[in-house]
XYZ file of C-alpha atoms in Angstrom:
127
model
C 25.172 233.081 -24.364
C 24.948 231.072 -27.573
C 22.297 232.245 -29.991
C 21.513 231.332 -33.582
C 18.932 233.088 -35.739
C 17.802 231.887 -39.145
C 16.130 234.348 -41.480
C 15.296 234.855 -45.126
C 12.436 232.425 -45.512
C 9.159 233.328 -47.125
C 6.656 232.514 -49.811
C 8.068 231.998 -53.290
C 6.701 230.606 -56.537
C 8.067 227.384 -58.002
C 11.306 228.131 -59.804
C 12.056 231.059 -57.548
C 14.977 231.682 -55.209
C 15.607 232.501 -51.586
C 18.743 233.107 -49.560
C 18.626 231.976 -45.983
C 20.920 233.458 -43.373
C 22.226 231.905 -40.167
C 23.528 234.555 -37.790
C 25.396 233.417 -34.698
C 26.323 235.129 -31.458
C 28.103 233.860 -28.391
C 30.430 231.651 -30.414
C 32.514 231.877 -33.577
C 30.841 230.295 -36.549
C 34.211 229.700 -38.191
C 35.139 227.141 -35.538
C 32.490 224.730 -36.795
C 31.061 223.108 -39.853
C 27.565 224.556 -40.265
C 24.692 222.343 -41.306
C 21.375 223.240 -42.841
C 18.381 221.070 -42.055
C 14.706 221.162 -42.885
C 11.660 219.680 -41.273
C 8.005 219.326 -42.167
C 5.329 218.763 -39.518
C 5.359 215.165 -38.332
C 8.539 214.302 -40.197
C 12.156 213.794 -39.227
C 14.539 216.723 -39.509
C 16.486 216.202 -42.737
C 20.014 217.420 -43.430
C 20.263 219.192 -46.773
C 23.652 220.925 -46.851
C 26.805 221.595 -44.892
C 29.654 224.115 -45.220
C 33.022 223.330 -43.693
C 34.789 225.582 -41.227
C 38.246 225.585 -42.742
C 37.974 225.711 -46.511
C 34.238 226.295 -46.999
C 33.971 223.012 -48.862
C 30.393 221.780 -48.915
C 28.229 218.722 -48.896
C 24.765 218.543 -50.391
C 22.028 215.977 -50.051
C 20.686 214.681 -53.341
C 17.590 216.856 -52.917
C 19.789 219.969 -52.843
C 22.490 219.193 -55.406
C 22.609 221.616 -58.311
C 20.065 223.956 -56.723
C 21.361 224.937 -53.261
C 24.685 226.593 -52.448
C 26.214 227.155 -49.029
C 28.580 229.949 -48.100
C 29.812 231.726 -45.019
C 31.039 235.167 -44.054
C 33.151 234.666 -40.969
C 33.610 238.412 -40.515
C 29.845 238.687 -40.071
C 29.635 235.412 -38.145
C 26.928 234.369 -40.601
C 26.346 231.414 -42.900
C 24.072 231.380 -45.929
C 22.052 228.928 -47.960
C 21.231 230.103 -51.463
C 18.286 228.132 -52.816
C 17.454 228.323 -56.518
C 14.857 226.624 -58.693
C 12.718 225.976 -55.648
C 10.074 223.282 -55.812
C 6.881 222.756 -53.792
C 8.558 219.807 -52.067
C 11.141 222.228 -50.632
C 8.408 223.667 -48.409
C 9.640 223.175 -44.833
C 11.004 224.978 -41.819
C 14.745 225.407 -42.346
C 17.273 225.324 -39.525
C 20.988 225.826 -39.204
C 23.217 224.368 -36.523
C 26.888 223.949 -35.634
C 28.657 220.601 -35.841
C 30.425 220.166 -32.510
C 32.323 217.085 -33.717
C 33.673 218.085 -37.122
C 35.123 221.112 -38.843
C 34.707 219.607 -42.301
C 31.630 218.308 -44.050
C 32.359 214.720 -44.978
C 29.016 213.289 -46.007
C 25.381 212.984 -44.957
C 24.538 215.169 -41.999
C 24.209 213.330 -38.697
C 21.764 215.258 -36.588
C 23.158 214.337 -33.170
C 26.510 215.888 -34.109
C 24.871 219.301 -34.278
C 23.936 221.808 -31.619
C 23.108 225.490 -31.217
C 19.873 225.206 -33.143
C 17.955 228.310 -34.095
C 14.180 228.706 -34.193
C 14.017 228.042 -37.918
C 12.647 229.989 -40.838
C 9.634 228.931 -42.874
C 10.049 228.385 -46.610
C 6.870 227.948 -48.635
C 7.007 227.216 -52.340
C 3.618 227.583 -53.951
C 1.959 229.175 -56.925
């Protein structure tokens, strides 16, 4: 049975850091590009970053460039999103998902290409 669990969210002050984890079971994470999305109540789910399956190359949305870094540990079947210099506008529920159509991240994340969504992890940036 496919299962994805995001963790690592929490409350952090502006300028702080968090590392989110995306742990998978029931499938091999290294077969897929892994996308990170975020969503605020009443808003569309927004793609922020992606890490490729083959060479771990990444794509970042403008909101994430220079502050967020993706990585993956295929031995642990886990992907990560390191978030630095967090801002109040980064406050959202963060999700990871597997891209069933691509192994490489080639540009802006297209939500319908992704599946195996987890329950999300809340990130709150506030002083």
